[in-house]
CSV table of C-alpha atoms in Angstrom, one decimal:
chain,number,residue,atom,x,y,z
A,21,MET,CA,53.7,-168.8,21.8
A,22,PRO,CA,54.8,-165.2,21.4
A,23,VAL,CA,53.4,-164.0,24.7
A,24,THR,CA,54.6,-160.4,24.7
A,25,LEU,CA,53.1,-159.7,21.2
A,26,THR,CA,49.9,-161.5,22.1
A,27,CYS,CA,49.5,-159.5,25.3
A,28,GLU,CA,50.1,-156.3,23.3
A,29,LEU,CA,47.4,-157.2,20.7
A,30,LEU,CA,44.9,-158.0,23.5
A,31,THR,CA,45.7,-154.8,25.2
A,32,LYS,CA,44.8,-152.9,22.0
A,33,SER,CA,41.8,-155.1,21.3
A,34,PRO,CA,40.5,-156.7,24.5
A,35,ASP,CA,37.5,-158.4,22.7
A,36,LEU,CA,39.6,-160.0,20.0
A,37,GLY,CA,38.5,-163.6,19.2
A,38,TYR,CA,41.0,-166.5,19.0
A,39,ARG,CA,40.6,-166.8,15.2
A,40,ALA,CA,41.2,-163.1,14.7
A,41,LEU,CA,44.2,-163.2,17.1
A,42,HIS,CA,45.6,-166.3,15.3
A,43,SER,CA,45.3,-164.4,12.0
A,44,LYS,CA,47.2,-161.3,13.4
A,45,LEU,CA,50.0,-163.5,14.8
A,46,GLN,CA,50.4,-165.2,11.3
A,47,GLN,CA,50.6,-161.7,9.8
A,48,GLU,CA,53.5,-161.0,12.2
A,49,GLY,CA,55.2,-164.2,11.0
A,50,PHE,CA,54.4,-166.5,13.9
A,51,ASN,CA,53.2,-169.9,12.8
A,52,VAL,CA,51.3,-170.9,16.0
A,53,ALA,CA,48.6,-173.6,16.0
A,54,LEU,CA,45.1,-172.4,16.2
A,55,ASN,CA,44.3,-174.6,19.2
A,56,LYS,CA,47.3,-173.1,21.1
A,57,VAL,CA,46.0,-169.6,20.5
A,58,GLN,CA,42.5,-170.6,21.7
A,59,LYS,CA,43.9,-172.3,24.8
A,60,PHE,CA,46.2,-169.3,25.7
A,61,LEU,CA,43.3,-166.8,25.2
A,62,THR,CA,41.0,-168.9,27.4
A,63,GLN,CA,43.6,-169.1,30.1
A,64,CYS,CA,44.5,-165.4,29.7
A,65,ARG,CA,40.9,-164.3,30.3
A,66,SER,CA,40.1,-166.8,33.0
A,67,GLU,CA,43.4,-166.6,34.9
A,68,PRO,CA,45.1,-163.3,34.0
A,69,GLY,CA,48.1,-164.0,36.3
A,70,GLU,CA,48.9,-167.1,34.3
A,71,SER,CA,49.4,-165.1,31.1
A,72,CYS,CA,52.9,-164.2,32.3
A,73,LYS,CA,53.9,-167.8,32.9
A,74,ASP,CA,55.7,-168.1,29.6
A,75,LEU,CA,57.5,-164.9,30.1
A,76,ARG,CA,58.8,-166.2,33.4
A,77,GLU,CA,59.8,-169.4,31.7
A,78,THR,CA,61.7,-167.4,29.1
A,79,GLU,CA,63.8,-165.7,31.8
A,80,GLU,CA,64.3,-169.0,33.7
A,81,THR,CA,65.5,-170.7,30.5
A,82,THR,CA,67.8,-167.9,29.7
A,83,LYS,CA,69.3,-168.0,33.2
A,84,ALA,CA,69.7,-171.8,33.0
A,85,ALA,CA,71.5,-171.5,29.7
A,86,SER,CA,74.1,-169.3,31.2
A,87,LYS,CA,74.9,-171.9,33.9
A,88,SER,CA,76.0,-174.7,31.6
A,89,PRO,CA,78.8,-176.6,33.2
A,90,SER,CA,80.5,-177.2,29.8
A,91,LEU,CA,80.8,-173.5,28.9
A,92,GLU,CA,82.7,-170.5,30.2
A,93,CYS,CA,82.3,-166.8,29.2
A,94,VAL,CA,85.7,-165.0,29.2
A,95,ASP,CA,87.3,-161.9,27.8
A,96,ILE,CA,89.1,-162.8,24.6
A,97,PRO,CA,91.8,-160.3,23.3
A,98,GLY,CA,90.6,-158.4,20.3
A,99,LYS,CA,87.1,-159.9,20.5
A,100,GLY,CA,85.6,-158.9,23.8
A,101,ILE,CA,83.5,-161.6,25.5
A,102,GLY,CA,83.5,-165.1,24.0
A,103,VAL,CA,82.6,-168.6,25.1
A,104,LEU,CA,85.1,-171.4,25.8
A,105,ALA,CA,84.4,-175.1,26.1
A,106,LYS,CA,85.3,-176.3,29.6
A,107,GLN,CA,85.4,-179.9,28.5
A,108,GLU,CA,85.5,-181.8,25.2
A,109,ILE,CA,82.2,-181.5,23.2
A,110,PRO,CA,81.5,-184.2,20.6
A,111,ALA,CA,80.0,-183.3,17.2
A,112,GLY,CA,76.2,-183.1,17.3
A,113,THR,CA,76.1,-182.3,21.0
A,114,LEU,CA,73.4,-179.8,22.0
A,115,VAL,CA,75.4,-177.0,23.5
A,116,MET,CA,72.7,-174.6,24.4
A,117,LEU,CA,68.9,-174.1,24.2
A,118,GLU,CA,67.5,-170.6,24.7
A,119,LYS,CA,64.3,-168.6,24.3
A,120,PRO,CA,64.6,-165.0,23.1
A,121,VAL,CA,64.0,-162.3,25.6
A,122,LEU,CA,62.6,-160.1,22.8
A,123,GLN,CA,61.3,-161.0,19.4
A,124,THR,CA,59.9,-158.9,16.5
A,125,ARG,CA,60.2,-158.0,12.9
A,126,ASP,CA,59.4,-154.4,13.4
A,127,GLU,CA,62.1,-152.2,14.9
A,128,ASN,CA,59.5,-149.6,15.9
A,129,ARG,CA,58.3,-152.0,18.6
A,130,ILE,CA,61.7,-152.7,20.1
A,131,GLU,CA,61.4,-150.0,22.8
A,132,PHE,CA,57.9,-151.2,23.7
A,133,LEU,CA,59.1,-154.8,24.1
A,134,MET,CA,62.2,-153.7,26.1
A,135,ASN,CA,59.8,-152.0,28.6
A,136,GLU,CA,58.0,-155.3,29.0
A,137,LEU,CA,61.2,-157.0,30.3
A,138,SER,CA,62.1,-157.2,34.0
A,139,ASP,CA,64.7,-154.8,35.3
A,140,ASP,CA,67.2,-157.7,35.6
A,141,VAL,CA,66.8,-158.8,32.0
A,142,LYS,CA,66.9,-155.2,30.8
A,143,ALA,CA,70.2,-154.7,32.6
A,144,GLU,CA,71.7,-157.9,30.9
A,145,VAL,CA,70.4,-156.7,27.4
A,146,MET,CA,72.2,-153.3,27.9
A,147,LYS,CA,75.5,-155.2,28.5
A,148,LEU,CA,75.4,-156.7,25.0
A,149,HIS,CA,77.7,-155.3,22.3
A,150,ASN,CA,76.5,-152.5,20.1
A,151,ASP,CA,78.1,-152.0,16.7
A,152,PHE,CA,75.6,-149.2,15.7
A,153,SER,CA,76.5,-146.2,17.9
A,154,ASP,CA,74.7,-143.8,15.6
A,155,GLU,CA,71.3,-145.5,16.5
A,156,PRO,CA,69.4,-145.5,19.8
A,157,THR,CA,71.1,-147.9,22.1
A,158,THR,CA,68.5,-150.6,22.3
A,159,ILE,CA,67.9,-150.6,18.5
A,160,GLY,CA,71.7,-150.8,18.0
A,161,ILE,CA,72.0,-153.7,20.4
A,162,PHE,CA,69.1,-155.5,18.7
A,163,HIS,CA,70.6,-155.0,15.2
A,164,THR,CA,74.0,-156.2,16.4
A,165,ASN,CA,72.9,-159.3,18.3
A,166,SER,CA,69.5,-160.5,17.0
A,167,MET,CA,69.1,-163.8,15.1
A,168,ALA,CA,66.5,-164.8,12.5
A,169,CYS,CA,63.7,-167.0,13.9
A,170,PRO,CA,62.0,-168.3,10.7
A,171,SER,CA,58.8,-170.3,10.6
A,172,ALA,CA,58.6,-173.2,8.1
A,173,GLY,CA,58.8,-172.0,4.6
A,174,ASN,CA,60.1,-168.5,5.5
A,175,SER,CA,63.5,-167.2,4.7
A,176,ASP,CA,65.8,-165.6,7.3
A,177,PHE,CA,65.3,-162.3,5.6
A,178,ASP,CA,61.5,-162.3,6.0
A,179,ALA,CA,61.5,-163.8,9.5
A,180,PRO,CA,61.1,-162.1,12.9
A,181,ARG,CA,64.4,-161.7,14.8
A,182,GLY,CA,65.0,-162.6,18.4
A,183,LEU,CA,67.4,-161.3,20.9
A,184,PHE,CA,69.2,-163.9,23.0
A,185,LEU,CA,71.3,-163.0,26.0
A,186,ASN,CA,73.6,-166.1,25.9
A,187,MET,CA,73.6,-166.9,22.2
A,188,SER,CA,74.8,-163.3,21.6
A,189,ARG,CA,78.0,-164.1,23.3
A,190,PHE,CA,79.3,-166.5,20.7
A,191,ASN,CA,81.8,-164.9,18.3
A,192,HIS,CA,82.2,-165.5,14.6
A,193,SER,CA,84.6,-167.7,12.7
A,194,CYS,CA,84.9,-168.3,9.0
A,195,SER,CA,85.5,-172.0,10.0
A,196,PRO,CA,82.9,-172.4,12.7
A,197,ASN,CA,82.7,-175.3,15.1
A,198,ALA,CA,79.0,-174.8,16.1
A,199,MET,CA,75.7,-173.8,14.4
A,200,GLN,CA,72.5,-172.3,15.7
A,201,SER,CA,69.0,-173.2,14.4
A,202,TRP,CA,65.5,-172.0,15.4
A,203,ILE,CA,63.0,-174.5,16.6
A,204,ALA,CA,59.8,-172.8,15.6
A,205,ASP,CA,57.3,-175.0,17.4
A,206,ARG,CA,59.1,-174.6,20.7
A,207,GLY,CA,60.1,-171.0,20.3
A,208,GLU,CA,63.7,-171.7,21.1
A,209,MET,CA,67.1,-171.4,19.5
A,210,GLN,CA,69.4,-174.4,19.7
A,211,LEU,CA,73.2,-174.5,19.3
A,212,ARG,CA,74.9,-177.7,18.4
A,213,ALA,CA,78.6,-178.6,17.8
A,214,VAL,CA,79.2,-179.3,14.1
A,215,ARG,CA,82.5,-181.0,14.9
A,216,SER,CA,84.4,-182.1,17.9
A,217,ILE,CA,85.4,-179.2,20.1
A,218,SER,CA,88.4,-179.5,22.4
A,219,LYS,CA,88.6,-178.4,26.0
A,220,GLY,CA,89.6,-174.7,26.2
A,221,GLU,CA,88.7,-174.1,22.5
A,222,GLU,CA,86.5,-171.1,21.7
A,223,ILE,CA,83.0,-172.0,20.5
A,224,CYS,CA,82.2,-169.9,17.4
A,225,ILE,CA,79.3,-169.7,14.9
A,226,CYS,CA,79.1,-168.1,11.5
A,227,TYR,CA,77.6,-164.7,10.9
A,228,ILE,CA,77.8,-164.7,7.1
A,229,ASP,CA,78.2,-167.1,4.2
A,230,PRO,CA,81.8,-168.1,4.7
A,231,SER,CA,82.3,-169.3,1.1
A,232,SER,CA,83.4,-165.8,-0.1
A,233,ALA,CA,87.0,-164.9,-0.5
A,234,TRP,CA,88.9,-163.1,2.2
A,235,GLU,CA,88.5,-159.6,0.7
A,236,GLN,CA,84.7,-160.0,0.2
A,237,ARG,CA,84.2,-161.4,3.7
A,238,GLN,CA,86.1,-158.5,5.3
A,239,GLN,CA,84.0,-156.0,3.3
A,240,ASP,CA,80.8,-157.7,4.5
A,241,PHE,CA,81.9,-157.6,8.1
A,242,LYS,CA,82.9,-153.9,8.0
A,243,GLU,CA,79.6,-152.9,6.3
A,244,ASN,CA,77.3,-155.1,8.4
A,245,PHE,CA,79.0,-155.6,11.7
A,246,GLY,CA,81.5,-152.8,12.0
A,247,PHE,CA,84.6,-155.0,12.6
A,248,LEU,CA,87.2,-156.9,10.6
A,249,CYS,CA,87.3,-160.7,11.2
A,250,ARG,CA,90.5,-162.0,12.9
A,251,CYS,CA,89.5,-165.7,13.0
A,252,PRO,CA,92.2,-168.2,12.3
A,253,VAL,CA,91.2,-168.4,8.6
A,254,CYS,CA,91.3,-164.6,8.2
A,255,SER,CA,94.5,-164.2,10.2
A,256,ALA,CA,96.6,-166.0,7.5
A,257,PRO,CA,99.1,-163.4,6.2
A,258,SER,CA,98.4,-161.7,2.9
A,259,GLY,CA,100.1,-163.4,0.0
A,260,SER,CA,100.8,-166.6,2.1
A,261,GLU,CA,100.1,-170.0,0.6
A,262,GLU,CA,97.5,-170.5,3.3
A,263,ARG,CA,95.5,-167.4,2.3
A,264,ILE,CA,95.9,-168.1,-1.4
A,265,SER,CA,94.8,-171.7,-1.0
A,266,SER,CA,91.8,-170.7,1.1
A,267,ASP,CA,90.6,-168.1,-1.3
A,268,ARG,CA,91.0,-170.5,-4.2
A,269,ASN,CA,88.9,-173.1,-2.5
A,270,ARG,CA,86.2,-170.7,-1.5
A,271,ALA,CA,86.0,-169.2,-5.0
A,272,GLN,CA,85.6,-172.7,-6.3
A,273,MET,CA,82.7,-173.3,-3.9
A,274,GLN,CA,80.9,-170.3,-5.2
A,275,SER,CA,81.6,-171.2,-8.8
A,276,LEU,CA,80.3,-174.7,-8.4
A,277,ARG,CA,77.2,-173.6,-6.5
A,278,GLU,CA,76.4,-171.2,-9.4
A,279,LYS,CA,76.8,-174.1,-11.9
A,280,LEU,CA,74.6,-176.4,-9.8
A,281,ALA,CA,71.8,-173.8,-9.7
A,282,THR,CA,71.5,-173.8,-13.5
A,283,THR,CA,72.2,-177.5,-14.2
A,284,GLN,CA,69.2,-179.9,-14.7
A,285,ASP,CA,70.9,-183.0,-16.0
A,286,PRO,CA,71.0,-185.5,-13.1
A,287,ALA,CA,74.4,-187.0,-13.9
A,288,HIS,CA,76.0,-183.5,-14.2
A,289,CYS,CA,74.4,-182.4,-11.0
A,290,LEU,CA,75.9,-185.3,-9.1
A,291,ARG,CA,79.4,-184.6,-10.5
A,292,ILE,CA,79.1,-181.0,-9.3
A,293,ILE,CA,77.8,-182.0,-5.9
A,294,ASP,CA,80.6,-184.5,-5.4
A,295,GLN,CA,83.1,-181.8,-6.4
A,296,LEU,CA,81.6,-179.4,-3.8
A,297,LEU,CA,81.7,-181.9,-1.0
A,298,VAL,CA,85.4,-182.5,-1.8
A,299,VAL,CA,86.2,-178.8,-1.8
A,300,TYR,CA,84.5,-178.2,1.5
A,301,THR,CA,86.5,-181.1,3.0
A,302,LYS,CA,89.7,-179.8,1.5
A,303,GLU,CA,89.1,-176.4,3.0
A,304,GLY,CA,88.3,-177.9,6.4
A,305,LEU,CA,85.0,-176.0,6.3
A,306,VAL,CA,82.5,-178.1,8.3
A,307,MET,CA,79.0,-176.9,7.4
A,308,PRO,CA,76.5,-179.8,8.0
A,309,ILE,CA,73.6,-177.7,6.8
A,310,VAL,CA,75.3,-177.3,3.4
A,311,THR,CA,76.3,-181.0,3.3
A,312,ALA,CA,72.7,-182.0,4.2
A,313,GLN,CA,71.2,-179.7,1.5
A,314,LEU,CA,73.7,-181.0,-1.2
A,315,ALA,CA,73.1,-184.6,-0.2
A,316,GLY,CA,69.4,-184.1,-0.3
A,317,HIS,CA,69.6,-182.7,-3.8
A,318,ALA,CA,71.9,-185.5,-4.8
A,319,PHE,CA,69.5,-188.1,-3.5
A,320,ASN,CA,66.8,-186.7,-5.8
A,321,MET,CA,69.2,-186.6,-8.8
A,322,ALA,CA,70.4,-190.2,-8.1
A,323,ALA,CA,66.8,-191.4,-7.9
A,324,ALA,CA,66.0,-189.6,-11.2
A,325,ALA,CA,69.0,-191.2,-12.8
A,326,GLY,CA,68.0,-194.7,-11.6
A,327,ARG,CA,71.0,-195.2,-9.3
A,328,PRO,CA,69.5,-196.7,-6.1
A,329,GLY,CA,72.9,-197.4,-4.5
A,330,ASP,CA,74.0,-193.8,-4.8
A,331,ALA,CA,70.6,-192.5,-3.8
A,332,LYS,CA,70.8,-194.6,-0.5
A,333,SER,CA,74.3,-193.2,0.2
A,334,TYR,CA,73.3,-189.6,-0.3
A,335,ALA,CA,70.1,-190.1,1.8
A,336,GLN,CA,72.3,-191.5,4.6
A,337,LEU,CA,74.7,-188.6,4.4
A,338,ALA,CA,71.8,-186.1,4.5
A,339,ALA,CA,70.3,-187.9,7.6
A,340,GLU,CA,73.7,-187.9,9.3
A,341,SER,CA,74.2,-184.2,8.6
A,342,TYR,CA,70.7,-183.2,9.7
A,343,GLU,CA,71.2,-185.1,12.9
A,344,VAL,CA,74.3,-183.1,13.7
A,345,ILE,CA,72.4,-179.8,13.1
A,346,PHE,CA,68.9,-180.6,14.5
A,347,GLY,CA,69.2,-183.9,16.5
A,348,LYS,CA,68.0,-187.4,15.8
A,349,ASP,CA,64.3,-186.7,16.3
A,350,HIS,CA,64.0,-183.9,13.9
A,351,GLN,CA,61.6,-184.3,10.9
A,352,LYS,CA,64.4,-183.9,8.3
A,353,THR,CA,66.6,-186.5,10.1
A,354,ARG,CA,63.8,-189.1,10.2
A,355,GLU,CA,62.7,-188.3,6.6
A,356,PHE,CA,66.1,-189.1,5.1
A,357,LYS,CA,66.6,-192.1,7.2
A,358,GLN,CA,63.3,-193.4,5.8
A,359,LEU,CA,64.4,-192.5,2.3
A,360,ALA,CA,67.7,-194.4,2.8
A,361,ASN,CA,65.8,-197.5,3.8
A,362,ARG,CA,63.5,-197.3,0.8
A,363,ALA,CA,66.2,-196.3,-1.7
A,364,ARG,CA,67.1,-199.9,-2.6
A,365,ASN,CA,63.6,-200.3,-4.1
A,366,LEU,CA,64.1,-197.4,-6.6
A,367,ARG,CA,64.2,-198.3,-10.3
């Protein structure tokens, strides 16, 4: 429940009914159940003090996230603050769960929302990095560190963005070992390991599509984030076999994805998907969300081609990949496990 926005709407229109409030929240991009809005509004008007409960919970969740025994925030040369693993973290492990301290799709409301925060949280926000020094400080910090919080069916571009005190500390890598995802019904961002992370290894996420070649990635970083990437992939010397090979692999990824987008023949689609999976593996680029989406598409193509054995294998791969990203109880994980079980009945 977006408490701060709800309180702002009720301050402007104290007599707002729960259906009208629900409609306004949907217009802002928040997919909240009608009964939750009704319950919150009833509580807010009968026990005004309780309306701040979720805000307190947000701060408590944020503080708890920063105390994880498996993580350590340290200064990393050339990067500023980063996060290290204090112990080995297996693939699929939930590394962090955090509520945003501030969430909006309208930058004109950032200052208002900042003033809603406690002094302690404001002070922590102001410690975050700012790549946009030509903008007001709070807006620059928000642009630098905010993450998309999409509802079901919404793209990251259209979604509200949230500011997270702890998630903001994870640096970028063009070969990430962790991935964040928004849990819309809980209003929390989760971070999971996408591969095994060694003790002392920096935990990194991906800020951009990493399948571009080195030159394009550096241009994206300079234009959108104000820095040049120095991750292990990007640190390979110019002209080295490592750099050339990586650029070749990532160019092939883009080329194959473009072909896949325009191919309708099931058998041809499956060949392209298999090639893509091989190239990602060859490059050492572990992206379970990409694998899950490709495997899900391949399941549909194999089913259409009357290949139940292949359909089952792809459904199992999709389920395994979604479990790494979202956990075993997520809808997508359960859906593809069920499809794998039913695939043998396909004709």
